[in-house]
Short mmCIF file of the C-alpha atoms (twelve columns), coordinates in Angstrom:
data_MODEL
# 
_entry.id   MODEL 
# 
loop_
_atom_site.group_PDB 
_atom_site.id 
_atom_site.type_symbol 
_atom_site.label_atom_id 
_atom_site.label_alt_id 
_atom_site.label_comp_id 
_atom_site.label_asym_id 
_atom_site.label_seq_id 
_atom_site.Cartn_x 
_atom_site.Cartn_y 
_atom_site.Cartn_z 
_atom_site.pdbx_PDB_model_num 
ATOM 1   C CA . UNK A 1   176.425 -160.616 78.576  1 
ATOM 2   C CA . UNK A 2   178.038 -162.832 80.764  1 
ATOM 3   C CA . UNK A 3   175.166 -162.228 83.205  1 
ATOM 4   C CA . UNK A 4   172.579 -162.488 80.822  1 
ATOM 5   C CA . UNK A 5   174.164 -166.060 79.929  1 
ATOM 6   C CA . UNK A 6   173.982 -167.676 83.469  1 
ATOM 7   C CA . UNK A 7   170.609 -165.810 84.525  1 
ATOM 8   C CA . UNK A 8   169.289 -167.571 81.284  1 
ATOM 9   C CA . UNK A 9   171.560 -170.829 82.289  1 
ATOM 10  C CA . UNK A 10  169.245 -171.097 85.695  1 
ATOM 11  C CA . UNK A 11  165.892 -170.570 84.533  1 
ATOM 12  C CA . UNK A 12  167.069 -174.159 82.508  1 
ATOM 13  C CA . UNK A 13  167.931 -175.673 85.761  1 
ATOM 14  C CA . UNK A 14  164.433 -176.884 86.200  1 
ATOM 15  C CA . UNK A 15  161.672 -178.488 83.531  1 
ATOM 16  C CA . UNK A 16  158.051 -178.942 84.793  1 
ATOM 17  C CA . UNK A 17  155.120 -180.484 82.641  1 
ATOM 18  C CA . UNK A 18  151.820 -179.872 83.709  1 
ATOM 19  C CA . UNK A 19  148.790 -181.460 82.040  1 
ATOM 20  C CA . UNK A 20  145.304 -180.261 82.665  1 
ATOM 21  C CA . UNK A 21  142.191 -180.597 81.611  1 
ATOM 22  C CA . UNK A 22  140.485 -177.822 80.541  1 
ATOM 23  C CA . UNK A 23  136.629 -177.465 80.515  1 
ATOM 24  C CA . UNK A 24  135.520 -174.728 78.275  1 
ATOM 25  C CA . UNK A 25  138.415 -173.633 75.428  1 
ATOM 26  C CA . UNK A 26  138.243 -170.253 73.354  1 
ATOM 27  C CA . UNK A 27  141.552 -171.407 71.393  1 
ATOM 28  C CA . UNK A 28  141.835 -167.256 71.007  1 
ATOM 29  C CA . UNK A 29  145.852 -166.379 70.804  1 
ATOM 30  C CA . UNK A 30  147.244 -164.567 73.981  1 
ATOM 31  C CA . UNK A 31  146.789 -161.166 73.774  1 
ATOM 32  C CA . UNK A 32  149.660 -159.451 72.537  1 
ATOM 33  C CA . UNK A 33  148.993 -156.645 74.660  1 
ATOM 34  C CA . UNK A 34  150.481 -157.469 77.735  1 
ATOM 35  C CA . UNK A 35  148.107 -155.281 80.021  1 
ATOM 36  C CA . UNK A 36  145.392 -156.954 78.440  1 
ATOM 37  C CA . UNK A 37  147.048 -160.192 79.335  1 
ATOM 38  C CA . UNK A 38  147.118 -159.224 82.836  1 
ATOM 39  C CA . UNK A 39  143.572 -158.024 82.915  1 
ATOM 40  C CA . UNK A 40  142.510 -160.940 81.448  1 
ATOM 41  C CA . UNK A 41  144.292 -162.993 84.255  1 
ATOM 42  C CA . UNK A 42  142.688 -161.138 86.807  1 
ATOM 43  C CA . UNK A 43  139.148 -161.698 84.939  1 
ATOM 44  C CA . UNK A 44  139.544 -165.710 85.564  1 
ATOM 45  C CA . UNK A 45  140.237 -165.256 89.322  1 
ATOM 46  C CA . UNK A 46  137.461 -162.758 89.896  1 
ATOM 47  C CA . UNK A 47  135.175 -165.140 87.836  1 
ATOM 48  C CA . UNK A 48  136.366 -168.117 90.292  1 
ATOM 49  C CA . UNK A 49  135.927 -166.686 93.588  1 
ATOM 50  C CA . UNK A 50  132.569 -165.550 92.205  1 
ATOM 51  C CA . UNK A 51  131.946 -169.051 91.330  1 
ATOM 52  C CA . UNK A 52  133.141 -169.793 94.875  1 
ATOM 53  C CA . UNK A 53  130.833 -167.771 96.655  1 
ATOM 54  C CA . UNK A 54  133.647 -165.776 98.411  1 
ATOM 55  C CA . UNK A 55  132.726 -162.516 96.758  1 
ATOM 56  C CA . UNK A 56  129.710 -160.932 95.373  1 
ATOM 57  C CA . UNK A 57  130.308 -158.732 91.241  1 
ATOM 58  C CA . UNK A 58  129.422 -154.789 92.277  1 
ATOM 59  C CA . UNK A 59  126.850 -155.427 89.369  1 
ATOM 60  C CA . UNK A 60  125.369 -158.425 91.601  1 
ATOM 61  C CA . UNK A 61  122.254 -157.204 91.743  1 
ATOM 62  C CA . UNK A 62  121.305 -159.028 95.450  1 
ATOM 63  C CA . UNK A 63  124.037 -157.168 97.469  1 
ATOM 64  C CA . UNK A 64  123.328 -156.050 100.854 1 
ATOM 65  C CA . UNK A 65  125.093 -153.774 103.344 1 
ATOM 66  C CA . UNK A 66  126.434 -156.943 104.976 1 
ATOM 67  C CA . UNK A 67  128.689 -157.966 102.028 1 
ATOM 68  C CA . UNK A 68  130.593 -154.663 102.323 1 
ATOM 69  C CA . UNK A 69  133.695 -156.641 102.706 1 
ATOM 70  C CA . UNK A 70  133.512 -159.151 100.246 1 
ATOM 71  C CA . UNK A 71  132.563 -156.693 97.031  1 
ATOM 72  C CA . UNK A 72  135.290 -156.634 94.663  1 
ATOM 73  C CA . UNK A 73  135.812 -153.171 94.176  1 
ATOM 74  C CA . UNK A 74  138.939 -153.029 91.826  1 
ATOM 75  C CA . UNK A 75  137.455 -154.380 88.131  1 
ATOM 76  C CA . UNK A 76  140.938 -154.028 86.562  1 
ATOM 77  C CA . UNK A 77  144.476 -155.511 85.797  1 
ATOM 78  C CA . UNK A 78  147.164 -153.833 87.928  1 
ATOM 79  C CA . UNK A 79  148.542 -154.152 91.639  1 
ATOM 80  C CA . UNK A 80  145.742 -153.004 93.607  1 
ATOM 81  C CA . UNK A 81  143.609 -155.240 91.346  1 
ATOM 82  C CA . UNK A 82  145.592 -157.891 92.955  1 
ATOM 83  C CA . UNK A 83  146.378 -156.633 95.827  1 
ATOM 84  C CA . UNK A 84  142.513 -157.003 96.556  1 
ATOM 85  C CA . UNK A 85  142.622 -160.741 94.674  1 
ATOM 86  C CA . UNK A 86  145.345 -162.079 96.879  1 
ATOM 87  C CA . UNK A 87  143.731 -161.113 99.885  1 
ATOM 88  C CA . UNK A 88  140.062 -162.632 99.153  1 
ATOM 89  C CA . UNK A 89  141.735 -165.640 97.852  1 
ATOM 90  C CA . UNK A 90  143.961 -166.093 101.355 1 
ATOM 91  C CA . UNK A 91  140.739 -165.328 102.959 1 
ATOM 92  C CA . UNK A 92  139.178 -168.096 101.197 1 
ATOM 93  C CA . UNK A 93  141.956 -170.657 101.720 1 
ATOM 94  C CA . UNK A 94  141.422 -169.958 105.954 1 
ATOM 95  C CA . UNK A 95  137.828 -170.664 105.097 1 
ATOM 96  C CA . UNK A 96  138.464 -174.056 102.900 1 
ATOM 97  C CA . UNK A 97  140.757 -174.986 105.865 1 
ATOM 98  C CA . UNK A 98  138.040 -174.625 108.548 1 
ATOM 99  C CA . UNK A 99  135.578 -176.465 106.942 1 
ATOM 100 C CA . UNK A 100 137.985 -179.291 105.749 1 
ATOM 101 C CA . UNK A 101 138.370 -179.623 109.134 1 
ATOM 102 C CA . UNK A 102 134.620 -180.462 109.749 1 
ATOM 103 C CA . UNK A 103 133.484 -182.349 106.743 1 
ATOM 104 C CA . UNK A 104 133.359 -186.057 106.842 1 
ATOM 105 C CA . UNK A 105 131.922 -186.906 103.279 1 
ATOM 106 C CA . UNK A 106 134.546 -187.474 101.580 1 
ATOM 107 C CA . UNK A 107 133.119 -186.585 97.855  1 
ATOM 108 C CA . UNK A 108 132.449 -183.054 99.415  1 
ATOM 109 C CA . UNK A 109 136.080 -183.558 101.043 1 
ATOM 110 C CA . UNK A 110 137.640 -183.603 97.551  1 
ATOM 111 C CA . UNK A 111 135.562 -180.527 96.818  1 
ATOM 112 C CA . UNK A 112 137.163 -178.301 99.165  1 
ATOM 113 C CA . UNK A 113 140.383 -179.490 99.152  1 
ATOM 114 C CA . UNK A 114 140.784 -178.980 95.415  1 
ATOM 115 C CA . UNK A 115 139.300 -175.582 95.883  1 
ATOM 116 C CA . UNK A 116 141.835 -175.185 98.543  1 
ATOM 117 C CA . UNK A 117 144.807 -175.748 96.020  1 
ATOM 118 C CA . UNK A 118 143.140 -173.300 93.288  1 
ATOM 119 C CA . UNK A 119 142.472 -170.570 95.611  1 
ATOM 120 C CA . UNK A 120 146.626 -170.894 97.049  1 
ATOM 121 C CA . UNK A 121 147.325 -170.531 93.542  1 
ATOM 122 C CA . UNK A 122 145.462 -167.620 92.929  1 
ATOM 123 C CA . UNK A 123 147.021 -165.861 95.877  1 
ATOM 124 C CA . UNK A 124 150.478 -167.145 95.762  1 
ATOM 125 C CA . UNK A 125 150.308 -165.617 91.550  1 
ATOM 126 C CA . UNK A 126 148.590 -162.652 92.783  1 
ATOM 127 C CA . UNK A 127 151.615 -161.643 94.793  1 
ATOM 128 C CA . UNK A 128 153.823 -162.507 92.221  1 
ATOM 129 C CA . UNK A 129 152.083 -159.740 89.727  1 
ATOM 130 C CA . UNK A 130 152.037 -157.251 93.428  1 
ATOM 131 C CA . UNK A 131 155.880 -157.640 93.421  1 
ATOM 132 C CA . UNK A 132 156.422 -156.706 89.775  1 
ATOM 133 C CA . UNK A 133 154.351 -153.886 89.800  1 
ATOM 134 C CA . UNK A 134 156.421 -152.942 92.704  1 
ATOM 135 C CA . UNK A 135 159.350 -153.126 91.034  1 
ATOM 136 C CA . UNK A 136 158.160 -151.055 88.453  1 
ATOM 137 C CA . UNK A 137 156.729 -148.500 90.685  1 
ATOM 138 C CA . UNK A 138 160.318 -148.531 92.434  1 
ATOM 139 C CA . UNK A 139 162.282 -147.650 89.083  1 
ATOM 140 C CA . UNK A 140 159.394 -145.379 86.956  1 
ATOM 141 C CA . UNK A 141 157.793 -143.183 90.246  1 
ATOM 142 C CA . UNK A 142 160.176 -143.710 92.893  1 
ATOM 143 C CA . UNK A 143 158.259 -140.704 94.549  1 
ATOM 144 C CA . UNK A 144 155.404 -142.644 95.037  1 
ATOM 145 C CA . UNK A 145 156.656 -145.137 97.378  1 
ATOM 146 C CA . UNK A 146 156.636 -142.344 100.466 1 
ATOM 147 C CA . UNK A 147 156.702 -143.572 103.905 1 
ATOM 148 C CA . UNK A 148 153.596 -141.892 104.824 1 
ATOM 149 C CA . UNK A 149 151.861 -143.476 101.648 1 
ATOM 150 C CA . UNK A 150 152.572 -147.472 102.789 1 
ATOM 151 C CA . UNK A 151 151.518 -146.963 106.257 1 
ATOM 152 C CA . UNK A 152 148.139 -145.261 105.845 1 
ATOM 153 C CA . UNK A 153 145.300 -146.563 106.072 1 
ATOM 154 C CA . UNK A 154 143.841 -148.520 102.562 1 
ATOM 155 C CA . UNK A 155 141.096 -145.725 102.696 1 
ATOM 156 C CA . UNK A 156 143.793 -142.954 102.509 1 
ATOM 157 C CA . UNK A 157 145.299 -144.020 100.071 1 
ATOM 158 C CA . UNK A 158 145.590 -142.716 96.456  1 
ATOM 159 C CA . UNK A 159 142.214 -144.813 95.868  1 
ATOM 160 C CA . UNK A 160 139.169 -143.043 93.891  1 
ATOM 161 C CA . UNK A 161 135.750 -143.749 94.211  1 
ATOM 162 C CA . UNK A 162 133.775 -143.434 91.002  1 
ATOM 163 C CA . UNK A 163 130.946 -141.090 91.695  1 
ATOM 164 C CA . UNK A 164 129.251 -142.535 88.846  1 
ATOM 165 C CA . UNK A 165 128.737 -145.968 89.987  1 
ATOM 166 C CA . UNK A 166 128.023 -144.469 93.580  1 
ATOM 167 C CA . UNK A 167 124.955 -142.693 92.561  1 
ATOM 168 C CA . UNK A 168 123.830 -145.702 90.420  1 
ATOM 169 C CA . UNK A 169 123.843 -148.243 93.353  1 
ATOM 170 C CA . UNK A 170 122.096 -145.217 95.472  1 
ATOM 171 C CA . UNK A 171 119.517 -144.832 92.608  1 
ATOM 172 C CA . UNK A 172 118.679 -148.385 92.880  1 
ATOM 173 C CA . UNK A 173 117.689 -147.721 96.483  1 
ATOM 174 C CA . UNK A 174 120.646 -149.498 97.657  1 
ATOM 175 C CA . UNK A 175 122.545 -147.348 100.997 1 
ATOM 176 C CA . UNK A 176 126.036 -149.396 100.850 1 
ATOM 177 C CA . UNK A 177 129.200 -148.332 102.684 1 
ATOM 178 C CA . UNK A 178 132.165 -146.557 100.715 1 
ATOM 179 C CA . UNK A 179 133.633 -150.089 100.661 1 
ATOM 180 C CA . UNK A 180 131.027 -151.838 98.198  1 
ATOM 181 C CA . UNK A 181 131.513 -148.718 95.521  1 
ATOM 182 C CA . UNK A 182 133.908 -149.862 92.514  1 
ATOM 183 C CA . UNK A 183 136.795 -148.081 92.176  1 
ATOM 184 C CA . UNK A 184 137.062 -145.943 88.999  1 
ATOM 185 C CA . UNK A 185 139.380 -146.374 86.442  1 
ATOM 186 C CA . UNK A 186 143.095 -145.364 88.253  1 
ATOM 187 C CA . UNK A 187 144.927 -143.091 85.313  1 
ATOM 188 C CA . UNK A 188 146.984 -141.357 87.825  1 
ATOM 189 C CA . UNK A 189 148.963 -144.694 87.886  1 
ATOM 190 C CA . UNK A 190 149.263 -145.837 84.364  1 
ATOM 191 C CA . UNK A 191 153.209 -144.892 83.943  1 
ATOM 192 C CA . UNK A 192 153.811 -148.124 86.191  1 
ATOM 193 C CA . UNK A 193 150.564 -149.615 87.562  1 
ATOM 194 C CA . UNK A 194 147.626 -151.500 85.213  1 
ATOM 195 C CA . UNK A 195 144.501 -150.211 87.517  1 
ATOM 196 C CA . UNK A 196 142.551 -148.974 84.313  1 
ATOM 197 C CA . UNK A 197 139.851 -149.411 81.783  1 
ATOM 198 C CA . UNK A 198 139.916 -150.885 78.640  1 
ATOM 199 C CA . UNK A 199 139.820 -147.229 77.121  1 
ATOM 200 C CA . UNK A 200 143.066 -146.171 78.846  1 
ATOM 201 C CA . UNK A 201 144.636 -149.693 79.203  1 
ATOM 202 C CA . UNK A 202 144.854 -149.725 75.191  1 
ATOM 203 C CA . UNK A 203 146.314 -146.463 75.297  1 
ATOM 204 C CA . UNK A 204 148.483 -146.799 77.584  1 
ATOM 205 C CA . UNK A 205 152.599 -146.897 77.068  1 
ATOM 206 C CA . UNK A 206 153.617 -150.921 77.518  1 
ATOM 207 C CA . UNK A 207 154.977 -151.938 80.322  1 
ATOM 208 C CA . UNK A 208 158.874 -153.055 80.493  1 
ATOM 209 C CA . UNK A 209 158.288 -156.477 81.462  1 
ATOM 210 C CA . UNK A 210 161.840 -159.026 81.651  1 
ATOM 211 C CA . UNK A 211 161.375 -162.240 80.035  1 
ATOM 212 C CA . UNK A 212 161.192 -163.835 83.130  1 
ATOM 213 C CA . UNK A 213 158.407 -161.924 84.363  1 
ATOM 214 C CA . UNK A 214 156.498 -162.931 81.014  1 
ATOM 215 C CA . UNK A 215 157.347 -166.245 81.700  1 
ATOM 216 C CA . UNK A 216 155.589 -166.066 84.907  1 
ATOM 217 C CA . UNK A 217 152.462 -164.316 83.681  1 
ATOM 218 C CA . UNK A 218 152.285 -166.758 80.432  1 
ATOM 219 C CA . UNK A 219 152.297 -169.496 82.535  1 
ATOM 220 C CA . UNK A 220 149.361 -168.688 85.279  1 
ATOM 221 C CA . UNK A 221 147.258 -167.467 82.455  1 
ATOM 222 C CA . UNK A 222 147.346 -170.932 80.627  1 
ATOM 223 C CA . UNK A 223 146.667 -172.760 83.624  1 
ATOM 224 C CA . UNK A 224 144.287 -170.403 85.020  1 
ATOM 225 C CA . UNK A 225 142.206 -171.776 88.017  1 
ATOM 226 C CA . UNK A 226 141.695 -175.577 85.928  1 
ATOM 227 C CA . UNK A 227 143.022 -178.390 87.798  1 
ATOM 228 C CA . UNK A 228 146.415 -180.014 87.159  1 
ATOM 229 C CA . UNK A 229 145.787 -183.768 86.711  1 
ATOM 230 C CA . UNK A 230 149.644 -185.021 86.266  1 
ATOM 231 C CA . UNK A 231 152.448 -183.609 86.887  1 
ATOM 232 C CA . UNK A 232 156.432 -184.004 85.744  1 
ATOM 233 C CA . UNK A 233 159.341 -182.216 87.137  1 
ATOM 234 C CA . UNK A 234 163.310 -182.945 85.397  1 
ATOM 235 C CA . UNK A 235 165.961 -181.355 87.296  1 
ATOM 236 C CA . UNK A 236 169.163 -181.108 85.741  1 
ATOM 237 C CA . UNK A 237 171.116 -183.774 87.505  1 
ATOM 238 C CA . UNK A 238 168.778 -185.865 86.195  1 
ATOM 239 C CA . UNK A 239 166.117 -186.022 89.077  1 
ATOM 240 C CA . UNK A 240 162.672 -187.076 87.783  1 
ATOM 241 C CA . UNK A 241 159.722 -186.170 89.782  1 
ATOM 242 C CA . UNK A 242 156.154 -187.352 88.937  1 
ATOM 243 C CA . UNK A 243 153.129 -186.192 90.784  1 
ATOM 244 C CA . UNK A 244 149.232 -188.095 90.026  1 
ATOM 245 C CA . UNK A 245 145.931 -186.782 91.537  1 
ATOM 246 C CA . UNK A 246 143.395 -188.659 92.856  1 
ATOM 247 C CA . UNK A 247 141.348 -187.175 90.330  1 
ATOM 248 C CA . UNK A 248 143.602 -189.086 87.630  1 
ATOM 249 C CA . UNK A 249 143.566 -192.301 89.668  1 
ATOM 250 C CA . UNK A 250 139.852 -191.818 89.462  1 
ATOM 251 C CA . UNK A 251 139.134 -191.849 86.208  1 
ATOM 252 C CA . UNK A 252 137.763 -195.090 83.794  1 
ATOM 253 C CA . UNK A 253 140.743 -196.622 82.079  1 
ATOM 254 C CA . UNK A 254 140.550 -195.422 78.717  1 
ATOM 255 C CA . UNK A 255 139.972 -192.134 79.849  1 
ATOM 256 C CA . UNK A 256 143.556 -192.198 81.858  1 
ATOM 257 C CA . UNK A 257 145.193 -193.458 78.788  1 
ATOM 258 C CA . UNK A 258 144.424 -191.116 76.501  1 
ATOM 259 C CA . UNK A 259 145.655 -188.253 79.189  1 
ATOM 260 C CA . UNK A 260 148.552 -190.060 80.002  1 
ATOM 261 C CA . UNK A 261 149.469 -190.245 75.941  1 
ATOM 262 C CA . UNK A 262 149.145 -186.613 75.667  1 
ATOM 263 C CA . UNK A 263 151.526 -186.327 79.283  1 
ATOM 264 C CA . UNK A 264 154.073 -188.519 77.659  1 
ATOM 265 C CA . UNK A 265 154.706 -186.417 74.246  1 
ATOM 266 C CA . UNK A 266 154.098 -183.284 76.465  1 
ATOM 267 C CA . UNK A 267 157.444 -184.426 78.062  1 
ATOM 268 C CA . UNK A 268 159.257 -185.917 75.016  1 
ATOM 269 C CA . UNK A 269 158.678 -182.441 73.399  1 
ATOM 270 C CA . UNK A 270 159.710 -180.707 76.381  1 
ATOM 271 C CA . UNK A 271 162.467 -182.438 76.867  1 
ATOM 272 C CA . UNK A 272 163.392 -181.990 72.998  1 
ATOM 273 C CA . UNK A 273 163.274 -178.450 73.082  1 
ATOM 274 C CA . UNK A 274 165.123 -178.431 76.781  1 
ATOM 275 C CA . UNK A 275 168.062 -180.043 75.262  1 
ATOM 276 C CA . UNK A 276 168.133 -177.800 72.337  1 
ATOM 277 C CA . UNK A 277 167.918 -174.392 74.422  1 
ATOM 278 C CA . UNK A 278 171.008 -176.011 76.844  1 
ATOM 279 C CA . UNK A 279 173.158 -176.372 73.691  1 
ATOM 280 C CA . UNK A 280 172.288 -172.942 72.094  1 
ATOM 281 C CA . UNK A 281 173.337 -171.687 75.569  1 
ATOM 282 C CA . UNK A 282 176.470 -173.079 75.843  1 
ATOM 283 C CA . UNK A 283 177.284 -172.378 72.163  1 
ATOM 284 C CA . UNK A 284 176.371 -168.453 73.129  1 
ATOM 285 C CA . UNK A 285 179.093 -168.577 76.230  1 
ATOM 286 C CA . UNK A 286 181.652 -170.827 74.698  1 
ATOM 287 C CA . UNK A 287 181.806 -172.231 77.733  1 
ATOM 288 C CA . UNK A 288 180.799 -175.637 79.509  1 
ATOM 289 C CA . UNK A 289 177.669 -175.975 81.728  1 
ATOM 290 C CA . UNK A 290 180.111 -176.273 85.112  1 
ATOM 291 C CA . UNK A 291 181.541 -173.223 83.763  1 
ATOM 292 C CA . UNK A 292 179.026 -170.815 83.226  1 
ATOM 293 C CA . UNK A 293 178.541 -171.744 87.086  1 
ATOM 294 C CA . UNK A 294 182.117 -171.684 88.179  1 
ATOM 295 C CA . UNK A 295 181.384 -175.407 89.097  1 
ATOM 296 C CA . UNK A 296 184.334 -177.568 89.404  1 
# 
């Protein structure tokens, strides 16, 4: 319990407000499924490199053998899902980097650089959802993580190649390598892993996700791949950090007004509820804040 009380102590060490603005809104609840979640997640990041031009659909009906390597074979919601996310999204960062270092209009500037940011995010959440499947591979199929299996080659590995989509793309008169075919749907994985259909992902036994790894997954899904116009970060001690993008400082008056409105109650609700949590913890451990962190 004790444990419990000063794991929950630290994740109120830090407050951070984001504000963004959103395009296109569904206002659907978050799936209570927490696969679905996931797959969902994965869903906005395939959609954005799409939209990016790093990566063609497998149903993209204008794919060559030349965009073997930039296919998105995994369609699902699980580590190699990811896996295969984080690495087109790093690939895409090197790219936004390399032509940021060319481009001289500014407007087109702005363009990369904020794709930049997105596409870091994408990778650096990606790997967080890599390393909690991991850990849930490590304690549900220990046997799995063989020292043979992490050093073969990705095209060893326990990947399968749906034979169904293969002849399609063949029917269609279309010779690709192995590495534009989708993988199928990966059952063989389901006790840990999220690599699967809809079908099986419904079925599937939940996976035992810790609060904080909810946290983690709430929060990338609600910002997605939008842009994050202001920013506030509170730090215990009292610290108050405030970050604006040019995007903000670039907007007509009223405009900026409005958004920073919304900001400001963002933070005097946050800040609200932050308070309340820090006294229902210390009321749980009967102890002071110093305490619960053997501080002096």
């Amino acid at each position: 319990m004790s444990d419990f009380i000063k794991n929950l102590a630290s994740d109120l060490l830090r407050l951070e407000i984001n504000t963004i603005i959103k395009q296109n809104m569904s206002a659907e609840k978050i799936p209570g499924n927490k696969r679905v979640l996931l797959r969902k997640l994965a869903d906005i990041y395939r959609e954005t490199l799409i939209d990016y031009g790093l990566v063609k659909s497998p149903n993209d009906p204008d794919i060559t053998a030349e965009d073997a390597g930039k296919v998105l074979r995994w369609q699902f919601g699980g580590e190699f899902s990811f896996k295969e996310l984080a690495l087109q999204s790093g690939r895409g960062v090197k790219l936004m980097e390399e032509l940021m270092q060319k481009e001289t209009d500014p407007a087109k500037l702005n363009t990369l650089n904020s794709r930049h940011k997105i596409l870091q995010r994408i990778s650096n959440q990606s790997y967080n959802v890599i390393g909690i499947f991991k850990l849930f591979r490590r304690d549900l199929a220990p046997d799995t993580l063989t020292q043979s299996n992490e050093h073969e080659d990705e095209d060893k590995q326990i990947y399968y190649v749906d034979k169904e989509h293969f002849n399609y793309l063949r029917y269609q008169r279309r010779e690709l390598p192995l590495s534009c075919v989708p993988f199928r749907s990966h059952q063989e994985t389901a006790l840990w892993n999220n690599d699967l259909d809809w079908g099986h992902m419904n079925s599937a036994v939940e996976l035992p996700f810790l609060p904080d790894m909810l946290g983690m997954i709430y929060k990338a899904y609600e910002i997605g791949t939008e842009q994050i116009v202001l920013q506030t970060v509170i730090q215990v001690e009292g610290d108050v950090t405030s970050y604006i993008t040019p995007q903000y400082i670039n907007m007509p008056e009223q405009i900026k007004e409005i958004i920073m409105g919304v900001h400001n109650r963002s933070i005097n609700t946050s800040t609200q509820f932050w308070n309340t949590l820090f006294t229902t913890v210390i009321n749980l451990a009967g102890k002071s804040f110093n305490q619960i962190f053997s501080k002096k």
